[in-house]
Amino acid sequence: MRTDILDIQSFYDSALGEAARGFIAGRLEEAWGNTAGCRVAGFGYTAPYMPIFRATERSLCLIPEGMGYVSDLHGCASCLTSDLFWPLPDASMDRILIVHGLEEAAAPRRLMREVWRVLADDGRLIIVAPHRRGPWAMIESTPFSAGRPWSRTQLSRLLKGAMFTPAAWTSALYFPPLDYSFMIRASKAWERAGHHLWSALAGVTLVEAVKEIAMPVSGTKAEVLNPARVLRPAGLQGNRRASSSAGRNSPFGENED
């Protein structure tokens, strides 16, 4: 059973939700920079974040069937979908973002295999997941408390099991999930201090991953080629090439714990 989309939408319409969206969106912009010409899909409830991806070739919000549906999603084209069978061709998306999509999935590994199928070979995936030890997963006042929270070790194991290589990590939401005006006014200070001092208490973990491509070699086991662990928009073929220097100084790139 997934959280109702109206409840998630109501959270993002609140002052607390807007503050949370701003900090997570900032991390996403630092990671992916310019997405001009890219094909971008979001799975879960990603509508508040899709506007940061500008001048895309196309963008699509994939909403899990159990979440429900609303027509107004910040102008993002959208459709209901099964976790396990997305209405998209193989290797058809350059970027895939998952927010409020993994923690309530009934079969996380099968979901990730479907992500692998749809993501282009040189594409990038970012998962935003509630942090297992963070207060946002423990206090039942936001959608980040629903479902299963994840540690970095668990996310890494999930990704590797689905033929992804975790390339970079970061965190967000260090301020308490309390909808008080004084707390929200102080949230920027909490965020700055938390990123440097209290990384274990972050509300969400963000991980960027790339596909592993198996290349069968005659007479031997398939060789798995791990893409370089760098944080910059992946090279796109033809005229769909995104370039950015934003990732070079990104907070992504923390060590896995």
PDB file of C-alpha atoms in Angstrom:
ATOM      1  CA  MET A   1       0.000   0.000   0.000  1.00  0.00           C
ATOM      2  CA  ARG A   2       1.455   3.340  -1.049  1.00  0.00           C
ATOM      3  CA  THR A   3       0.904   6.761   0.470  1.00  0.00           C
ATOM      4  CA  ASP A   4      -1.944   8.571  -1.252  1.00  0.00           C
ATOM      5  CA  ILE A   5      -0.760  11.121  -3.791  1.00  0.00           C
ATOM      6  CA  LEU A   6      -3.062  13.762  -2.293  1.00  0.00           C
ATOM      7  CA  ASP A   7      -1.292  13.429   1.065  1.00  0.00           C
ATOM      8  CA  ILE A   8       2.111  13.825  -0.594  1.00  0.00           C
ATOM      9  CA  GLN A   9       0.862  16.791  -2.594  1.00  0.00           C
ATOM     10  CA  SER A  10      -0.503  18.386   0.579  1.00  0.00           C
ATOM     11  CA  PHE A  11       2.906  18.003   2.234  1.00  0.00           C
ATOM     12  CA  TYR A  12       4.686  19.780  -0.618  1.00  0.00           C
ATOM     13  CA  ASP A  13       2.098  22.559  -0.511  1.00  0.00           C
ATOM     14  CA  SER A  14       3.050  23.268   3.120  1.00  0.00           C
ATOM     15  CA  ALA A  15       5.900  25.485   4.300  1.00  0.00           C
ATOM     16  CA  LEU A  16       7.745  22.421   5.605  1.00  0.00           C
ATOM     17  CA  GLY A  17       7.365  20.625   2.281  1.00  0.00           C
ATOM     18  CA  GLU A  18       8.525  23.631   0.304  1.00  0.00           C
ATOM     19  CA  ALA A  19      11.646  23.893   2.462  1.00  0.00           C
ATOM     20  CA  ALA A  20      12.373  20.189   1.999  1.00  0.00           C
ATOM     21  CA  ARG A  21      11.842  20.449  -1.748  1.00  0.00           C
ATOM     22  CA  GLY A  22      14.251  23.365  -1.963  1.00  0.00           C
ATOM     23  CA  PHE A  23      17.126  21.548  -0.254  1.00  0.00           C
ATOM     24  CA  ILE A  24      16.668  18.336  -2.233  1.00  0.00           C
ATOM     25  CA  ALA A  25      16.281  20.243  -5.506  1.00  0.00           C
ATOM     26  CA  GLY A  26      19.524  22.067  -4.773  1.00  0.00           C
ATOM     27  CA  ARG A  27      21.370  18.756  -4.526  1.00  0.00           C
ATOM     28  CA  LEU A  28      19.816  17.554  -7.776  1.00  0.00           C
ATOM     29  CA  GLU A  29      20.844  20.700  -9.638  1.00  0.00           C
ATOM     30  CA  GLU A  30      24.398  20.375  -8.358  1.00  0.00           C
ATOM     31  CA  ALA A  31      24.523  16.790  -9.578  1.00  0.00           C
ATOM     32  CA  TRP A  32      23.021  17.054 -13.032  1.00  0.00           C
ATOM     33  CA  GLY A  33      23.498  20.683 -13.978  1.00  0.00           C
ATOM     34  CA  ASN A  34      22.389  21.310 -17.550  1.00  0.00           C
ATOM     35  CA  THR A  35      19.932  18.703 -18.825  1.00  0.00           C
ATOM     36  CA  ALA A  36      19.180  20.437 -22.128  1.00  0.00           C
ATOM     37  CA  GLY A  37      18.333  17.868 -24.778  1.00  0.00           C
ATOM     38  CA  CYS A  38      18.011  15.018 -22.275  1.00  0.00           C
ATOM     39  CA  ARG A  39      15.085  12.656 -21.894  1.00  0.00           C
ATOM     40  CA  VAL A  40      14.146  12.669 -18.192  1.00  0.00           C
ATOM     41  CA  ALA A  41      11.740  10.398 -16.316  1.00  0.00           C
ATOM     42  CA  GLY A  42      10.706  10.585 -12.685  1.00  0.00           C
ATOM     43  CA  PHE A  43       9.221   7.669 -10.744  1.00  0.00           C
ATOM     44  CA  GLY A  44       7.229   8.003  -7.530  1.00  0.00           C
ATOM     45  CA  TYR A  45       6.171  11.571  -6.746  1.00  0.00           C
ATOM     46  CA  THR A  46       8.711  13.685  -8.605  1.00  0.00           C
ATOM     47  CA  ALA A  47       6.527  16.509  -9.939  1.00  0.00           C
ATOM     48  CA  PRO A  48       7.926  19.176  -7.539  1.00  0.00           C
ATOM     49  CA  TYR A  49      11.443  18.438  -8.804  1.00  0.00           C
ATOM     50  CA  MET A  50      10.924  18.124 -12.550  1.00  0.00           C
ATOM     51  CA  PRO A  51      10.840  21.907 -13.243  1.00  0.00           C
ATOM     52  CA  ILE A  52      14.545  22.144 -12.359  1.00  0.00           C
ATOM     53  CA  PHE A  53      15.349  20.065 -15.452  1.00  0.00           C
ATOM     54  CA  ARG A  54      15.022  22.701 -18.164  1.00  0.00           C
ATOM     55  CA  ALA A  55      15.073  22.489 -21.966  1.00  0.00           C
ATOM     56  CA  THR A  56      14.777  18.703 -21.918  1.00  0.00           C
ATOM     57  CA  GLU A  57      13.896  16.810 -25.069  1.00  0.00           C
ATOM     58  CA  ARG A  58      11.052  15.293 -23.085  1.00  0.00           C
ATOM     59  CA  SER A  59      10.147  14.687 -19.445  1.00  0.00           C
ATOM     60  CA  LEU A  60       7.646  12.326 -17.879  1.00  0.00           C
ATOM     61  CA  CYS A  61       6.345  11.660 -14.364  1.00  0.00           C
ATOM     62  CA  LEU A  62       5.659   7.958 -13.766  1.00  0.00           C
ATOM     63  CA  ILE A  63       3.226   7.529 -10.868  1.00  0.00           C
ATOM     64  CA  PRO A  64       2.963   4.127  -9.130  1.00  0.00           C
ATOM     65  CA  GLU A  65      -0.511   2.646  -9.502  1.00  0.00           C
ATOM     66  CA  GLY A  66      -1.151   2.357  -5.772  1.00  0.00           C
ATOM     67  CA  MET A  67      -0.478   6.054  -5.196  1.00  0.00           C
ATOM     68  CA  GLY A  68      -3.469   7.394  -7.113  1.00  0.00           C
ATOM     69  CA  TYR A  69      -3.527  10.130  -9.726  1.00  0.00           C
ATOM     70  CA  VAL A  70      -4.072  13.879  -9.989  1.00  0.00           C
ATOM     71  CA  SER A  71      -4.106  15.837 -13.219  1.00  0.00           C
ATOM     72  CA  ASP A  72      -2.183  18.915 -12.025  1.00  0.00           C
ATOM     73  CA  LEU A  73       1.475  17.929 -11.647  1.00  0.00           C
ATOM     74  CA  HIS A  74       3.362  21.182 -12.159  1.00  0.00           C
ATOM     75  CA  GLY A  75       2.928  20.888 -15.918  1.00  0.00           C
ATOM     76  CA  CYS A  76       4.722  17.531 -16.105  1.00  0.00           C
ATOM     77  CA  ALA A  77       3.288  14.929 -18.484  1.00  0.00           C
ATOM     78  CA  SER A  78       2.340  11.937 -16.365  1.00  0.00           C
ATOM     79  CA  CYS A  79       0.898   8.444 -16.362  1.00  0.00           C
ATOM     80  CA  LEU A  80       0.088   5.677 -13.910  1.00  0.00           C
ATOM     81  CA  THR A  81       2.344   2.655 -14.111  1.00  0.00           C
ATOM     82  CA  SER A  82       3.165  -0.630 -12.462  1.00  0.00           C
ATOM     83  CA  ASP A  83       6.415  -0.722 -10.502  1.00  0.00           C
ATOM     84  CA  LEU A  84       7.579  -3.599 -12.670  1.00  0.00           C
ATOM     85  CA  PHE A  85       6.397  -2.732 -16.190  1.00  0.00           C
ATOM     86  CA  TRP A  86       6.946   0.842 -17.336  1.00  0.00           C
ATOM     87  CA  PRO A  87       5.339   1.986 -20.607  1.00  0.00           C
ATOM     88  CA  LEU A  88       8.701   2.986 -22.073  1.00  0.00           C
ATOM     89  CA  PRO A  89      11.064   1.359 -24.598  1.00  0.00           C
ATOM     90  CA  ASP A  90      14.436  -0.098 -23.683  1.00  0.00           C
ATOM     91  CA  ALA A  91      17.240   2.441 -23.117  1.00  0.00           C
ATOM     92  CA  SER A  92      14.868   5.333 -23.805  1.00  0.00           C
ATOM     93  CA  MET A  93      15.720   7.722 -20.934  1.00  0.00           C
ATOM     94  CA  ASP A  94      18.950   9.640 -20.256  1.00  0.00           C
ATOM     95  CA  ARG A  95      18.094  10.533 -16.658  1.00  0.00           C
ATOM     96  CA  ILE A  96      15.816   8.761 -14.180  1.00  0.00           C
ATOM     97  CA  LEU A  97      14.917  10.308 -10.813  1.00  0.00           C
ATOM     98  CA  ILE A  98      13.223   8.312  -8.048  1.00  0.00           C
ATOM     99  CA  VAL A  99      11.601  10.175  -5.139  1.00  0.00           C
ATOM    100  CA  HIS A 100       8.894   8.612  -2.917  1.00  0.00           C
ATOM    101  CA  GLY A 101       9.161   5.603  -5.201  1.00  0.00           C
ATOM    102  CA  LEU A 102      11.545   3.090  -3.653  1.00  0.00           C
ATOM    103  CA  GLU A 103      10.624   2.999   0.029  1.00  0.00           C
ATOM    104  CA  GLU A 104       7.101   1.626  -0.540  1.00  0.00           C
ATOM    105  CA  ALA A 105       7.922  -0.649  -3.481  1.00  0.00           C
ATOM    106  CA  ALA A 106       6.799  -4.239  -2.880  1.00  0.00           C
ATOM    107  CA  ALA A 107       9.730  -5.646  -4.883  1.00  0.00           C
ATOM    108  CA  PRO A 108      12.621  -3.128  -4.836  1.00  0.00           C
ATOM    109  CA  ARG A 109      15.055  -5.300  -6.762  1.00  0.00           C
ATOM    110  CA  ARG A 110      12.569  -5.981  -9.569  1.00  0.00           C
ATOM    111  CA  LEU A 111      11.816  -2.254  -9.698  1.00  0.00           C
ATOM    112  CA  MET A 112      15.512  -1.540 -10.151  1.00  0.00           C
ATOM    113  CA  ARG A 113      15.757  -4.057 -12.972  1.00  0.00           C
ATOM    114  CA  GLU A 114      12.988  -2.157 -14.768  1.00  0.00           C
ATOM    115  CA  VAL A 115      14.912   1.081 -14.205  1.00  0.00           C
ATOM    116  CA  TRP A 116      17.985  -0.621 -15.711  1.00  0.00           C
ATOM    117  CA  ARG A 117      15.971  -1.632 -18.778  1.00  0.00           C
ATOM    118  CA  VAL A 118      14.651   1.871 -19.447  1.00  0.00           C
ATOM    119  CA  LEU A 119      17.838   3.838 -18.700  1.00  0.00           C
ATOM    120  CA  ALA A 120      20.163   4.566 -21.626  1.00  0.00           C
ATOM    121  CA  ASP A 121      23.549   2.868 -21.495  1.00  0.00           C
ATOM    122  CA  ASP A 122      25.271   6.197 -20.795  1.00  0.00           C
ATOM    123  CA  GLY A 123      22.417   7.477 -18.633  1.00  0.00           C
ATOM    124  CA  ARG A 124      22.282   8.462 -14.975  1.00  0.00           C
ATOM    125  CA  LEU A 125      19.980   7.500 -12.109  1.00  0.00           C
ATOM    126  CA  ILE A 126      19.427   9.365  -8.839  1.00  0.00           C
ATOM    127  CA  ILE A 127      17.485   7.842  -5.954  1.00  0.00           C
ATOM    128  CA  VAL A 128      16.280  10.024  -3.085  1.00  0.00           C
ATOM    129  CA  ALA A 129      15.473   7.731  -0.153  1.00  0.00           C
ATOM    130  CA  PRO A 130      14.679   8.327   3.526  1.00  0.00           C
ATOM    131  CA  HIS A 131      17.781   7.796   5.636  1.00  0.00           C
ATOM    132  CA  ARG A 132      17.461   4.875   8.008  1.00  0.00           C
ATOM    133  CA  ARG A 133      18.866   6.725  11.038  1.00  0.00           C
ATOM    134  CA  GLY A 134      17.414  10.139  10.266  1.00  0.00           C
ATOM    135  CA  PRO A 135      14.543  11.823  12.130  1.00  0.00           C
ATOM    136  CA  TRP A 136      12.552  12.293   8.923  1.00  0.00           C
ATOM    137  CA  ALA A 137      12.097   8.514   8.724  1.00  0.00           C
ATOM    138  CA  MET A 138      11.062   8.299  12.384  1.00  0.00           C
ATOM    139  CA  ILE A 139       8.603  11.163  12.840  1.00  0.00           C
ATOM    140  CA  GLU A 140       5.342  10.301  11.100  1.00  0.00           C
ATOM    141  CA  SER A 141       4.473  13.772   9.879  1.00  0.00           C
ATOM    142  CA  THR A 142       5.881  13.649   6.337  1.00  0.00           C
ATOM    143  CA  PRO A 143       5.867  11.214   3.375  1.00  0.00           C
ATOM    144  CA  PHE A 144       9.512  10.407   4.112  1.00  0.00           C
ATOM    145  CA  SER A 145       8.378   8.373   7.144  1.00  0.00           C
ATOM    146  CA  ALA A 146       6.364   5.962   4.985  1.00  0.00           C
ATOM    147  CA  GLY A 147       7.633   2.547   3.994  1.00  0.00           C
ATOM    148  CA  ARG A 148      11.175   1.286   4.421  1.00  0.00           C
ATOM    149  CA  PRO A 149      14.059   3.684   5.133  1.00  0.00           C
ATOM    150  CA  TRP A 150      17.456   2.858   3.648  1.00  0.00           C
ATOM    151  CA  SER A 151      21.063   3.030   4.770  1.00  0.00           C
ATOM    152  CA  ARG A 152      23.824   3.690   2.255  1.00  0.00           C
ATOM    153  CA  THR A 153      24.993   0.109   2.607  1.00  0.00           C
ATOM    154  CA  GLN A 154      21.521  -1.199   1.779  1.00  0.00           C
ATOM    155  CA  LEU A 155      21.161   1.123  -1.210  1.00  0.00           C
ATOM    156  CA  SER A 156      24.579   0.125  -2.485  1.00  0.00           C
ATOM    157  CA  ARG A 157      23.709  -3.564  -2.209  1.00  0.00           C
ATOM    158  CA  LEU A 158      20.386  -3.020  -3.993  1.00  0.00           C
ATOM    159  CA  LEU A 159      21.997  -1.105  -6.849  1.00  0.00           C
ATOM    160  CA  LYS A 160      24.849  -3.543  -7.344  1.00  0.00           C
ATOM    161  CA  GLY A 161      22.400  -6.451  -7.335  1.00  0.00           C
ATOM    162  CA  ALA A 162      20.518  -4.785 -10.193  1.00  0.00           C
ATOM    163  CA  MET A 163      23.674  -4.096 -12.249  1.00  0.00           C
ATOM    164  CA  PHE A 164      24.212  -0.470 -11.266  1.00  0.00           C
ATOM    165  CA  THR A 165      27.389   1.109  -9.951  1.00  0.00           C
ATOM    166  CA  PRO A 166      26.882   3.730  -7.204  1.00  0.00           C
ATOM    167  CA  ALA A 167      28.889   6.687  -8.495  1.00  0.00           C
ATOM    168  CA  ALA A 168      28.319   9.428  -5.914  1.00  0.00           C
ATOM    169  CA  TRP A 169      26.501  10.126  -2.659  1.00  0.00           C
ATOM    170  CA  THR A 170      25.168  13.074  -0.712  1.00  0.00           C
ATOM    171  CA  SER A 171      22.509  13.860   1.890  1.00  0.00           C
ATOM    172  CA  ALA A 172      19.918  16.508   2.695  1.00  0.00           C
ATOM    173  CA  LEU A 173      17.296  17.520   5.282  1.00  0.00           C
ATOM    174  CA  TYR A 174      19.244  18.022   8.488  1.00  0.00           C
ATOM    175  CA  PHE A 175      16.631  20.218  10.143  1.00  0.00           C
ATOM    176  CA  PRO A 176      13.874  18.523  12.193  1.00  0.00           C
ATOM    177  CA  PRO A 177      10.632  17.712  10.316  1.00  0.00           C
ATOM    178  CA  LEU A 178       8.569  20.104  12.422  1.00  0.00           C
ATOM    179  CA  ASP A 179       6.176  22.509  10.731  1.00  0.00           C
ATOM    180  CA  TYR A 180       6.970  25.492  12.950  1.00  0.00           C
ATOM    181  CA  SER A 181       7.788  28.816  11.355  1.00  0.00           C
ATOM    182  CA  PHE A 182      10.827  29.471  13.562  1.00  0.00           C
ATOM    183  CA  MET A 183      12.252  26.034  12.697  1.00  0.00           C
ATOM    184  CA  ILE A 184      11.758  26.550   8.976  1.00  0.00           C
ATOM    185  CA  ARG A 185      13.354  30.007   9.157  1.00  0.00           C
ATOM    186  CA  ALA A 186      16.423  28.379  10.715  1.00  0.00           C
ATOM    187  CA  SER A 187      16.493  25.474   8.254  1.00  0.00           C
ATOM    188  CA  LYS A 188      19.286  26.920   6.091  1.00  0.00           C
ATOM    189  CA  ALA A 189      21.584  27.148   9.095  1.00  0.00           C
ATOM    190  CA  TRP A 190      20.687  23.585  10.102  1.00  0.00           C
ATOM    191  CA  GLU A 191      21.401  22.405   6.570  1.00  0.00           C
ATOM    192  CA  ARG A 192      24.814  24.063   6.367  1.00  0.00           C
ATOM    193  CA  ALA A 193      25.905  22.805   9.774  1.00  0.00           C
ATOM    194  CA  GLY A 194      24.462  19.343   9.313  1.00  0.00           C
ATOM    195  CA  HIS A 195      26.194  18.716   6.023  1.00  0.00           C
ATOM    196  CA  HIS A 196      29.571  19.283   7.666  1.00  0.00           C
ATOM    197  CA  LEU A 197      28.951  18.007  11.200  1.00  0.00           C
ATOM    198  CA  TRP A 198      26.031  15.580  11.408  1.00  0.00           C
ATOM    199  CA  SER A 199      25.925  13.617   8.158  1.00  0.00           C
ATOM    200  CA  ALA A 200      24.626  10.528   9.991  1.00  0.00           C
ATOM    201  CA  LEU A 201      21.475  12.455  10.978  1.00  0.00           C
ATOM    202  CA  ALA A 202      20.397  13.504   7.484  1.00  0.00           C
ATOM    203  CA  GLY A 203      16.751  13.020   6.595  1.00  0.00           C
ATOM    204  CA  VAL A 204      17.369  11.663   3.100  1.00  0.00           C
ATOM    205  CA  THR A 205      20.191  10.025   1.194  1.00  0.00           C
ATOM    206  CA  LEU A 206      20.788  10.769  -2.486  1.00  0.00           C
ATOM    207  CA  VAL A 207      22.762   8.315  -4.587  1.00  0.00           C
ATOM    208  CA  GLU A 208      23.709   8.707  -8.229  1.00  0.00           C
ATOM    209  CA  ALA A 209      24.313   5.480 -10.153  1.00  0.00           C
ATOM    210  CA  VAL A 210      25.312   4.342 -13.632  1.00  0.00           C
ATOM    211  CA  LYS A 211      24.544   1.124 -15.490  1.00  0.00           C
ATOM    212  CA  GLU A 212      26.879  -1.814 -15.627  1.00  0.00           C
ATOM    213  CA  ILE A 213      26.996  -3.232 -19.139  1.00  0.00           C
ATOM    214  CA  ALA A 214      27.865  -6.927 -19.415  1.00  0.00           C
ATOM    215  CA  MET A 215      30.048  -7.774 -22.418  1.00  0.00           C
ATOM    216  CA  PRO A 216      30.163 -11.546 -23.050  1.00  0.00           C
ATOM    217  CA  VAL A 217      33.619 -12.812 -23.984  1.00  0.00           C
ATOM    218  CA  SER A 218      33.969 -16.141 -25.797  1.00  0.00           C
ATOM    219  CA  GLY A 219      35.058 -18.905 -23.453  1.00  0.00           C
ATOM    220  CA  THR A 220      34.977 -16.732 -20.318  1.00  0.00           C
ATOM    221  CA  LYS A 221      32.478 -15.248 -17.929  1.00  0.00           C
ATOM    222  CA  ALA A 222      30.835 -11.991 -18.961  1.00  0.00           C
ATOM    223  CA  GLU A 223      33.025  -9.026 -18.154  1.00  0.00           C
ATOM    224  CA  VAL A 224      31.315  -6.195 -16.298  1.00  0.00           C
ATOM    225  CA  LEU A 225      32.554  -2.786 -17.289  1.00  0.00           C
ATOM    226  CA  ASN A 226      32.131  -0.233 -14.509  1.00  0.00           C
ATOM    227  CA  PRO A 227      31.690   3.332 -15.807  1.00  0.00           C
ATOM    228  CA  ALA A 228      34.082   5.941 -14.421  1.00  0.00           C
ATOM    229  CA  ARG A 229      32.994   7.303 -11.066  1.00  0.00           C
ATOM    230  CA  VAL A 230      32.705  10.939 -11.972  1.00  0.00           C
ATOM    231  CA  LEU A 231      29.928  13.385 -11.335  1.00  0.00           C
ATOM    232  CA  ARG A 232      28.979  15.206 -14.474  1.00  0.00           C
ATOM    233  CA  PRO A 233      26.154  14.747 -16.950  1.00  0.00           C
ATOM    234  CA  ALA A 234      26.790  11.661 -19.026  1.00  0.00           C
ATOM    235  CA  GLY A 235      27.747  12.184 -22.665  1.00  0.00           C
ATOM    236  CA  LEU A 236      24.774  11.873 -24.980  1.00  0.00           C
ATOM    237  CA  GLN A 237      24.875  10.780 -28.585  1.00  0.00           C
ATOM    238  CA  GLY A 238      24.198  13.096 -31.484  1.00  0.00           C
ATOM    239  CA  ASN A 239      22.686  16.428 -30.630  1.00  0.00           C
ATOM    240  CA  ARG A 240      21.490  15.264 -27.208  1.00  0.00           C
ATOM    241  CA  ARG A 241      24.697  16.144 -25.399  1.00  0.00           C
ATOM    242  CA  ALA A 242      24.502  17.865 -22.013  1.00  0.00           C
ATOM    243  CA  SER A 243      27.523  19.608 -20.570  1.00  0.00           C
ATOM    244  CA  SER A 244      27.995  21.112 -17.143  1.00  0.00           C
ATOM    245  CA  SER A 245      30.757  22.070 -14.769  1.00  0.00           C
ATOM    246  CA  ALA A 246      28.407  22.199 -11.795  1.00  0.00           C
ATOM    247  CA  GLY A 247      29.148  18.605 -10.782  1.00  0.00           C
ATOM    248  CA  ARG A 248      32.862  19.188 -10.341  1.00  0.00           C
ATOM    249  CA  ASN A 249      32.359  21.022  -7.057  1.00  0.00           C
ATOM    250  CA  SER A 250      29.245  19.117  -6.099  1.00  0.00           C
ATOM    251  CA  PRO A 251      28.724  17.757  -2.571  1.00  0.00           C
ATOM    252  CA  PHE A 252      28.103  14.450  -4.313  1.00  0.00           C
ATOM    253  CA  GLY A 253      31.140  12.207  -4.044  1.00  0.00           C
ATOM    254  CA  GLU A 254      31.062  11.415  -0.330  1.00  0.00           C
ATOM    255  CA  ASN A 255      32.360   8.045   0.799  1.00  0.00           C
ATOM    256  CA  GLU A 256      29.896   5.239   1.275  1.00  0.00           C
ATOM    257  CA  ASP A 257      29.270   4.198   4.864  1.00  0.00           C
TER     258      ASP A 257
END
